[in-house]
PDB file of C-alpha atoms in Angstrom:
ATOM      1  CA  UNK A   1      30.536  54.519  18.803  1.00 67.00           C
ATOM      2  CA  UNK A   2      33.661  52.426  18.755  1.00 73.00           C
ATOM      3  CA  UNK A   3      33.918  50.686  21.472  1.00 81.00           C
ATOM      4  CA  UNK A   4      37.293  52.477  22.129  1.00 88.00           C
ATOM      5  CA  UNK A   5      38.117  55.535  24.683  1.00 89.00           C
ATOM      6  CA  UNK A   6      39.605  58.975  23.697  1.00 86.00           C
ATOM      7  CA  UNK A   7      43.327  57.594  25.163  1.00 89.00           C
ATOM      8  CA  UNK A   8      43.379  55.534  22.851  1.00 91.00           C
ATOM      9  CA  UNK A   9      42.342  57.901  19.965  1.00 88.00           C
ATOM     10  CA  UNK A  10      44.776  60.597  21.282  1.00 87.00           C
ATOM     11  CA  UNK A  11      47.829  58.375  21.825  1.00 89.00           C
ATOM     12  CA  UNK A  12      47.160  56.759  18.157  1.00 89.00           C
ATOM     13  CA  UNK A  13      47.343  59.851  16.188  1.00 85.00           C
ATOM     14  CA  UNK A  14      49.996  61.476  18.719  1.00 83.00           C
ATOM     15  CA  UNK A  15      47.384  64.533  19.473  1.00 83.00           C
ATOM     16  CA  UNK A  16      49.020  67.730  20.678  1.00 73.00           C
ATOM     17  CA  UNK A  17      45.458  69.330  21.504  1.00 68.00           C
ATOM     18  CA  UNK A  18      42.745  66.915  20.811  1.00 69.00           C
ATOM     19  CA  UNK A  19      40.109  70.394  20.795  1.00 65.00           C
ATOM     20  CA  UNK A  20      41.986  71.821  17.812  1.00 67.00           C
ATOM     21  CA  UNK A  21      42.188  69.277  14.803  1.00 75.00           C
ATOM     22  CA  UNK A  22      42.664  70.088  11.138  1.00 78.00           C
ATOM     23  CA  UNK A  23      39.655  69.898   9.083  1.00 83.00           C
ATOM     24  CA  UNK A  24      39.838  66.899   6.594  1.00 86.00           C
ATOM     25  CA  UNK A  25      42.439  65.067   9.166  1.00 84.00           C
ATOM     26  CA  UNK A  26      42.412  61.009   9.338  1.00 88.00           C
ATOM     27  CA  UNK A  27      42.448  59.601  12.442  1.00 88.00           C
ATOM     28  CA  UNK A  28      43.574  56.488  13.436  1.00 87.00           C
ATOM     29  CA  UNK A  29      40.534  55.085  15.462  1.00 88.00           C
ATOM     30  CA  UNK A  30      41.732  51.539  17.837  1.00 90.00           C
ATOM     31  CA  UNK A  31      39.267  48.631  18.349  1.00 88.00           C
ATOM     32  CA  UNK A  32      39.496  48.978  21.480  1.00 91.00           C
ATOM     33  CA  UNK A  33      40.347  51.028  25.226  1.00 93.00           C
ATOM     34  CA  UNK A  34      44.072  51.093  25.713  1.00 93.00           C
ATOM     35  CA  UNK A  35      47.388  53.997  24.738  1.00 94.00           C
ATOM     36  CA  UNK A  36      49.485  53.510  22.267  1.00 94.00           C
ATOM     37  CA  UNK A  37      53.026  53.691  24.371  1.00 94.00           C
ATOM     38  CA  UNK A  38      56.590  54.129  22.933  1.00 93.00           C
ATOM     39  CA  UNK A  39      59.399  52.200  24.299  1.00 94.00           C
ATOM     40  CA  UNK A  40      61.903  54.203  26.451  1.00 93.00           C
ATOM     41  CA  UNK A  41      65.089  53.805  27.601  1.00 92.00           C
ATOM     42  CA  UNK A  42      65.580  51.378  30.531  1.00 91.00           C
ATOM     43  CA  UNK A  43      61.838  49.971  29.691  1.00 93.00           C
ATOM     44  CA  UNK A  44      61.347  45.955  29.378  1.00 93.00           C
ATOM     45  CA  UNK A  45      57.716  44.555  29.246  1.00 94.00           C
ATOM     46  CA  UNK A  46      57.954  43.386  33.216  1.00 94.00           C
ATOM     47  CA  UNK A  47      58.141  47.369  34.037  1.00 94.00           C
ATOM     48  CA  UNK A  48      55.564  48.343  31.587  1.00 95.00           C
ATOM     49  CA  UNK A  49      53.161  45.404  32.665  1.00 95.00           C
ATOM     50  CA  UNK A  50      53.468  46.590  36.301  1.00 95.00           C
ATOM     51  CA  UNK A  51      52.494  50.110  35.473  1.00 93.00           C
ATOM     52  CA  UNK A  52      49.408  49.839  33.609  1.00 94.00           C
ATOM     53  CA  UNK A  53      48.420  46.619  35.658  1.00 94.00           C
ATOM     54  CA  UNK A  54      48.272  44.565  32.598  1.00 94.00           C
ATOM     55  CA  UNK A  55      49.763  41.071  32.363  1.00 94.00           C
ATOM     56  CA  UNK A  56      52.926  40.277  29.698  1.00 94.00           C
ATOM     57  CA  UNK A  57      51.176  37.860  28.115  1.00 94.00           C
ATOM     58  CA  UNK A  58      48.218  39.840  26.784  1.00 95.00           C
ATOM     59  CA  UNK A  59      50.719  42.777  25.634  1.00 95.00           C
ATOM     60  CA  UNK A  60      52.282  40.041  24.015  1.00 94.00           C
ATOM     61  CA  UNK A  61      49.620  39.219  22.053  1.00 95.00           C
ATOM     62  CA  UNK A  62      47.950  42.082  21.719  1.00 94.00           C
ATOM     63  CA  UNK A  63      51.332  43.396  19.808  1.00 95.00           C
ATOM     64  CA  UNK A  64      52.190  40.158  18.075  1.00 93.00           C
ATOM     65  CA  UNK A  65      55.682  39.760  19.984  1.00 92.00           C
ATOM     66  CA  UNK A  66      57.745  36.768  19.235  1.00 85.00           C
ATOM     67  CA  UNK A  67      59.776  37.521  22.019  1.00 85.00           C
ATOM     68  CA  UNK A  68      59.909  39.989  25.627  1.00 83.00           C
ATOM     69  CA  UNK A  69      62.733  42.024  23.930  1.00 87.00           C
ATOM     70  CA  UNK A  70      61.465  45.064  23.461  1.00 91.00           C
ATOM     71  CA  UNK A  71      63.677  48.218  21.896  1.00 90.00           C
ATOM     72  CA  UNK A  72      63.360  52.010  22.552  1.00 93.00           C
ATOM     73  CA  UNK A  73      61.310  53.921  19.979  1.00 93.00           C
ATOM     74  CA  UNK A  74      59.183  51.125  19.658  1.00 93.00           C
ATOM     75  CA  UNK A  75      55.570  51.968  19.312  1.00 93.00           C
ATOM     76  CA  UNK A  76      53.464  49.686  21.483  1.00 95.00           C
ATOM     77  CA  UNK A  77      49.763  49.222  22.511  1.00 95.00           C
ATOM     78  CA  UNK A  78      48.977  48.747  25.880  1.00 95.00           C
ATOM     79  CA  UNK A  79      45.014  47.096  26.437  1.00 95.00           C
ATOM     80  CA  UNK A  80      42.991  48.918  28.804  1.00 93.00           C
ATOM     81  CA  UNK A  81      45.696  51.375  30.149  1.00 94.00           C
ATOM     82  CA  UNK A  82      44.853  55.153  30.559  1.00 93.00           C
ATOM     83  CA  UNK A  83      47.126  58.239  30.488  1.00 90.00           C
ATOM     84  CA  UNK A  84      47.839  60.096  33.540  1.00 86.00           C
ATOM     85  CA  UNK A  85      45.736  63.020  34.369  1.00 79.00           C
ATOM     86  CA  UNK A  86      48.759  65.555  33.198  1.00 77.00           C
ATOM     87  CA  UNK A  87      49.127  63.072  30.142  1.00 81.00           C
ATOM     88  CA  UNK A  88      45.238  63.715  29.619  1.00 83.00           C
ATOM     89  CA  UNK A  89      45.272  67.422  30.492  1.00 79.00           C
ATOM     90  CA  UNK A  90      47.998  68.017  28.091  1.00 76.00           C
ATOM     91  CA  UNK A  91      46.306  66.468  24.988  1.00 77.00           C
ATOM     92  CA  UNK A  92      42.902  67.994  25.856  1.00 77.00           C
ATOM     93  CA  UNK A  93      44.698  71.557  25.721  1.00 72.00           C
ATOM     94  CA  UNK A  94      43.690  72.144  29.450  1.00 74.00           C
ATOM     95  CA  UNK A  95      47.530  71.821  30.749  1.00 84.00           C
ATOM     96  CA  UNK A  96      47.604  75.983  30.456  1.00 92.00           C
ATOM     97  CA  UNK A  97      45.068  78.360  31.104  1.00 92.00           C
ATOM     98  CA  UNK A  98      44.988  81.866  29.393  1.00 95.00           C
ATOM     99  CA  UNK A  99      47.468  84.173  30.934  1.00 98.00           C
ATOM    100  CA  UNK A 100      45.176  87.346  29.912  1.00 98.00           C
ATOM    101  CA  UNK A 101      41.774  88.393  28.074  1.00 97.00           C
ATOM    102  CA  UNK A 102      43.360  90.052  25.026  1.00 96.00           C
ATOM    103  CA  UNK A 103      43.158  89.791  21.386  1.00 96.00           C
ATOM    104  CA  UNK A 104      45.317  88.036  19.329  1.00 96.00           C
ATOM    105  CA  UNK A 105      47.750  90.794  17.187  1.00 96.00           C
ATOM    106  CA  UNK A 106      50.575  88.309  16.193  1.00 96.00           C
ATOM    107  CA  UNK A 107      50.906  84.553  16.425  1.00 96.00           C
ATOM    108  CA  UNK A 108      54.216  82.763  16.911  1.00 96.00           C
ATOM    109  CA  UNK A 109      56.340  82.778  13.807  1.00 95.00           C
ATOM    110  CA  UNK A 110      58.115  84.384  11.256  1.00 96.00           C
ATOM    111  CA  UNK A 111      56.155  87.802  10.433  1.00 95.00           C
ATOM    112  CA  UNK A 112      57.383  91.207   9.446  1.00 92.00           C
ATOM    113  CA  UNK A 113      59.157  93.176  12.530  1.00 91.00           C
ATOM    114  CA  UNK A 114      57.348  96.546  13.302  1.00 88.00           C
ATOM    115  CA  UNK A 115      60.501  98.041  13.898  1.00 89.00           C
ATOM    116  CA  UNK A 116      62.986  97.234  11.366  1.00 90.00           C
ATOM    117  CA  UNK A 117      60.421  95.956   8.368  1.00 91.00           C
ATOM    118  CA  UNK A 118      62.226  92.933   7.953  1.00 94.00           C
ATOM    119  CA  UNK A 119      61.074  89.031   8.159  1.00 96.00           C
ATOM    120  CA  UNK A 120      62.020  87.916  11.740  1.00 95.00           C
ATOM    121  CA  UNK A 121      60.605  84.911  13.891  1.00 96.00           C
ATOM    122  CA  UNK A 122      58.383  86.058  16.638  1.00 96.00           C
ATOM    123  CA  UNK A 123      59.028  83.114  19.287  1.00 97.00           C
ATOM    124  CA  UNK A 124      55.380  83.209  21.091  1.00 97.00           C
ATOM    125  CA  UNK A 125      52.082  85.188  20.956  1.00 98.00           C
ATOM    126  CA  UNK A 126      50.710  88.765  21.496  1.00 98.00           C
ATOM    127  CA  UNK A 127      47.218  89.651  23.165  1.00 98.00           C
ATOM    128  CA  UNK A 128      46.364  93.335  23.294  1.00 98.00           C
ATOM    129  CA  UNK A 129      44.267  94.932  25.972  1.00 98.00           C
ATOM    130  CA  UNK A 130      44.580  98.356  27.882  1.00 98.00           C
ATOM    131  CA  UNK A 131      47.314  99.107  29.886  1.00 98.00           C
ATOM    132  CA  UNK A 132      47.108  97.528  33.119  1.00 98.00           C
ATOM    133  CA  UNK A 133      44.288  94.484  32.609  1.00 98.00           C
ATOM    134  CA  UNK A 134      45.380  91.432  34.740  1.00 99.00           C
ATOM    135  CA  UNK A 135      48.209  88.828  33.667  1.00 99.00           C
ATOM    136  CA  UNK A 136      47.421  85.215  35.209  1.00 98.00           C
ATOM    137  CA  UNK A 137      49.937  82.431  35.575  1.00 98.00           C
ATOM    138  CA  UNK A 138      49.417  79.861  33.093  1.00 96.00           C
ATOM    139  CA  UNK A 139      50.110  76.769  35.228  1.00 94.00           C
ATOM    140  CA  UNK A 140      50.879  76.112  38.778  1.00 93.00           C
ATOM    141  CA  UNK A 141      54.537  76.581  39.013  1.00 95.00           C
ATOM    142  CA  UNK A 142      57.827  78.805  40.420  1.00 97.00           C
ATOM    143  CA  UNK A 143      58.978  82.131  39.212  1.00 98.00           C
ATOM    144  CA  UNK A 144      62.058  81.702  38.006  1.00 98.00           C
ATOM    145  CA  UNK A 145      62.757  85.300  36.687  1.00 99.00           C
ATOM    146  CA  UNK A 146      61.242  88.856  37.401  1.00 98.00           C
ATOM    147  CA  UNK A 147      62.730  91.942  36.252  1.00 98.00           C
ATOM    148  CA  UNK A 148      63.451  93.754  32.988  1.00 98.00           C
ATOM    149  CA  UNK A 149      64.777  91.499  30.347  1.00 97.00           C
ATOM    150  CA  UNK A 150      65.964  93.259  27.093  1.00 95.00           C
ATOM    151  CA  UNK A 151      63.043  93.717  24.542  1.00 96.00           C
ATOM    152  CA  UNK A 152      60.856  91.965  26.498  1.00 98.00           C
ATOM    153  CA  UNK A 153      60.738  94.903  29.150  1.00 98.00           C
ATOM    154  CA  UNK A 154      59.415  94.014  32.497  1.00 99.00           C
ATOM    155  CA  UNK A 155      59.389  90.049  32.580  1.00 99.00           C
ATOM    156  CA  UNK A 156      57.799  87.199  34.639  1.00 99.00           C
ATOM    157  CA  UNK A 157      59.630  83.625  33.996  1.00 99.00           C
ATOM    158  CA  UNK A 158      58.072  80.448  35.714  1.00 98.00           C
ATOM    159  CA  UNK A 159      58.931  76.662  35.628  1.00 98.00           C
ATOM    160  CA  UNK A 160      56.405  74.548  35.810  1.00 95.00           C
ATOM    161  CA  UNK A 161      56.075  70.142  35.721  1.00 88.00           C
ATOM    162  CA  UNK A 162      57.516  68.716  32.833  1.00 86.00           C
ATOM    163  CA  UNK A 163      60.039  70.498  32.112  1.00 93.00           C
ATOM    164  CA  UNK A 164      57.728  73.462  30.872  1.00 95.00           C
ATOM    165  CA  UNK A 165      58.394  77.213  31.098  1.00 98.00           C
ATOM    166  CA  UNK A 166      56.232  80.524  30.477  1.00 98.00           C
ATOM    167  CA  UNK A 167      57.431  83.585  30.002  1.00 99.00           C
ATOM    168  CA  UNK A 168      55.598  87.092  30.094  1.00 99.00           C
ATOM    169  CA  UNK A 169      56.581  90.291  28.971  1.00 99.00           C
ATOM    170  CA  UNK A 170      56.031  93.995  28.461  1.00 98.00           C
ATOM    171  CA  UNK A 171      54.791  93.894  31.854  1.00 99.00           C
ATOM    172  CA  UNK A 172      53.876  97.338  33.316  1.00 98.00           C
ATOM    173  CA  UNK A 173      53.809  96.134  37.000  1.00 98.00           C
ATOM    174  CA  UNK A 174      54.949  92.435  38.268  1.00 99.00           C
ATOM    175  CA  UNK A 175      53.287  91.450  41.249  1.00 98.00           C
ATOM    176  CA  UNK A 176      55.228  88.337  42.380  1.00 98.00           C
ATOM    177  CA  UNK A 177      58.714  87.686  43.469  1.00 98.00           C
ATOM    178  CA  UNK A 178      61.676  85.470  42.321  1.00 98.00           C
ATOM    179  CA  UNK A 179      61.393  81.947  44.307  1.00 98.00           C
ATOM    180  CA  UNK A 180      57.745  82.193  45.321  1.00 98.00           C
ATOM    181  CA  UNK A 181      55.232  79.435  44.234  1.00 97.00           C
ATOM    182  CA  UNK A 182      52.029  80.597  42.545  1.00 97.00           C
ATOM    183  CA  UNK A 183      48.947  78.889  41.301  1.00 95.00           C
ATOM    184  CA  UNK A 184      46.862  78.220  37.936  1.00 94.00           C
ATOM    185  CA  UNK A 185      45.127  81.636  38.002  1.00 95.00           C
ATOM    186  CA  UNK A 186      47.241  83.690  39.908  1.00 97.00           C
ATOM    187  CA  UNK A 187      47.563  87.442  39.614  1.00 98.00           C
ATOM    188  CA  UNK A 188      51.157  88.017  38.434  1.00 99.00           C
ATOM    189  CA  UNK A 189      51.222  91.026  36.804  1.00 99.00           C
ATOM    190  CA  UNK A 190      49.587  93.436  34.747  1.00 99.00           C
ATOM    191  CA  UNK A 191      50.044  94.421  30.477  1.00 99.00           C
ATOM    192  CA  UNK A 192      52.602  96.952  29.905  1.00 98.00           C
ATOM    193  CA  UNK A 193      54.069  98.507  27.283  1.00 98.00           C
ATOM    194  CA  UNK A 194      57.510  97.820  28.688  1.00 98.00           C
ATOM    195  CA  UNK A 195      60.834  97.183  26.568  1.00 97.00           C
ATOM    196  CA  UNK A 196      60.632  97.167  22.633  1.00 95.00           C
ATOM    197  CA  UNK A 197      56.662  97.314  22.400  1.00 96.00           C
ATOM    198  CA  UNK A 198      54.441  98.908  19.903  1.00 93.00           C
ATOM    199  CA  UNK A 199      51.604  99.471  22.226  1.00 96.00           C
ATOM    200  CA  UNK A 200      49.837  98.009  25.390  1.00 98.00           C
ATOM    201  CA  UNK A 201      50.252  94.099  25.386  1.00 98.00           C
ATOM    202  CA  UNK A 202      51.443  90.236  26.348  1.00 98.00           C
ATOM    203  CA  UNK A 203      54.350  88.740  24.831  1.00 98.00           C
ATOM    204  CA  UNK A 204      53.518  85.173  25.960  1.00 99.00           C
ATOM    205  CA  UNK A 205      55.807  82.182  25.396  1.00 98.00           C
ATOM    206  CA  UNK A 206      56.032  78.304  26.557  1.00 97.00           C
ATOM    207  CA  UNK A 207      58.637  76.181  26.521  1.00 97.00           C
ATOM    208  CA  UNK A 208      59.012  72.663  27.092  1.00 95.00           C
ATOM    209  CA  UNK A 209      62.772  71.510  27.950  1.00 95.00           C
ATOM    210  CA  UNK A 210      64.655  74.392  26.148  1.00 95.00           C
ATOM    211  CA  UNK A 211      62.539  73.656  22.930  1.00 97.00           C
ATOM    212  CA  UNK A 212      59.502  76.263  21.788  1.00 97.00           C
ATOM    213  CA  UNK A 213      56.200  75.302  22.239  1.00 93.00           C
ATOM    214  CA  UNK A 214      52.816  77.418  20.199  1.00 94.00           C
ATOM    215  CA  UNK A 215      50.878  78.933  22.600  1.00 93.00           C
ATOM    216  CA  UNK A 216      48.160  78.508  20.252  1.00 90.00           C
ATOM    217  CA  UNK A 217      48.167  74.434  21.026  1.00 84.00           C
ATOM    218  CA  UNK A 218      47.760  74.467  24.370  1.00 84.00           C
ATOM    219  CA  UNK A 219      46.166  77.252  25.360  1.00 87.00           C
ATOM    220  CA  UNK A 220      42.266  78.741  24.458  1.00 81.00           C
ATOM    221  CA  UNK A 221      42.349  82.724  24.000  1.00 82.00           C
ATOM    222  CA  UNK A 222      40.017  84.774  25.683  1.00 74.00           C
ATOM    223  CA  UNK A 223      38.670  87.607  24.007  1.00 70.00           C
TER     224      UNK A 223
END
């Protein structure tokens, strides 16, 4: 409709999950295929024009630059480039994949603590099933933890590309062992009631480089 691509529409408006937007949101819509691409540091327009197989000259003028110095933070666009599939995957929320069928019982946030009644931040999500229904890894990745981990009972940890991390608690059996590799879809577990747990559920968490991440964005529950 116009004459653009959904890279372009995605890096524009900086889309975390391009499945889940606000109703009433404006999007910036480009005149044409391309990604909008911030400068980083150690970038000059010679790098960036190698990458995307684009000549200098027509990011030049495409981005009205007087000269090739270019600065970090700087937003430029890039004509005809496309993200990488993990780029892609990541703003289409199909980087994760639900760790369990469950419902949702408490969203990431500050919310009132069934134990001591008072407001406390509640760093991930909670999906209820019965006791032993199937926990799946997320993402292809390694575990990085297993074991019992204060509140969060029995615990699975794995690192994934990108500097992500999932966690999942209140296991009541882990099935996988520190070190080993597993795949997207991978039996690791199974819900628990371990540690400090009002019933049968999964704590679930992501991280990206030490920073939290809503589950809720990049993952679709299944009921």
């Amino acid at each position: 409709r116009f004459n653009t691509t959904i890279d372009a529409i995605i890096t524009a408006n900086r889309l975390k999950n391009a499945y889940y937007l606000r109703i009433n949101r404006v999007l910036y819509v480009p005149n044409m295929p391309g990604i909008f691409y911030t400068i980083r540091r150690g970038d000059n327009l010679s790098k960036i024009a190698s990458k995307y197989h684009v000549s200098i000259n027509r990011i030049a003028d495409i981005n009205d630059l007087e000269s090739s110095i270019i600065r970090k933070g700087e937003k430029i666009f890039i004509p005809n480039a496309t993200l990488s599939n993990w780029e892609r995957a990541v703003a289409l929320g199909n980087i994760f994949k639900a760790p369990a069928i469950g419902r949702l019982t408490s969203r990431m946030g500050f919310r009132r603590d069934p134990f001591t009644g008072k407001i406390a931040y509640h760093p991930g999500i909670d999906l209820a099933n019965r006791t032993g229904t199937p926990i799946y890894a997320a993402q292809f990745g390694r575990v990085i933890f297993v074991g019992r981990r204060g509140g969060y009972g029995k615990t699975v940890i794995l690192a994934h590309p990108k500097g992500y991390v999932t966690l999942y608690g209140h296991l009541s059996s882990i099935l996988v062992r520190k070190g080993q590799v597993v795949k997207q879809g991978q039996l690791i577990g199974r819900m628990g009631n371990t540690g400090r747990s009002t019933g049968p559920h999964l704590h679930f968490e992501i991280h990206q480089n030490g920073k939290l991440v809503n589950p809720l964005e990049m993952v679709k529950i299944r009921r």
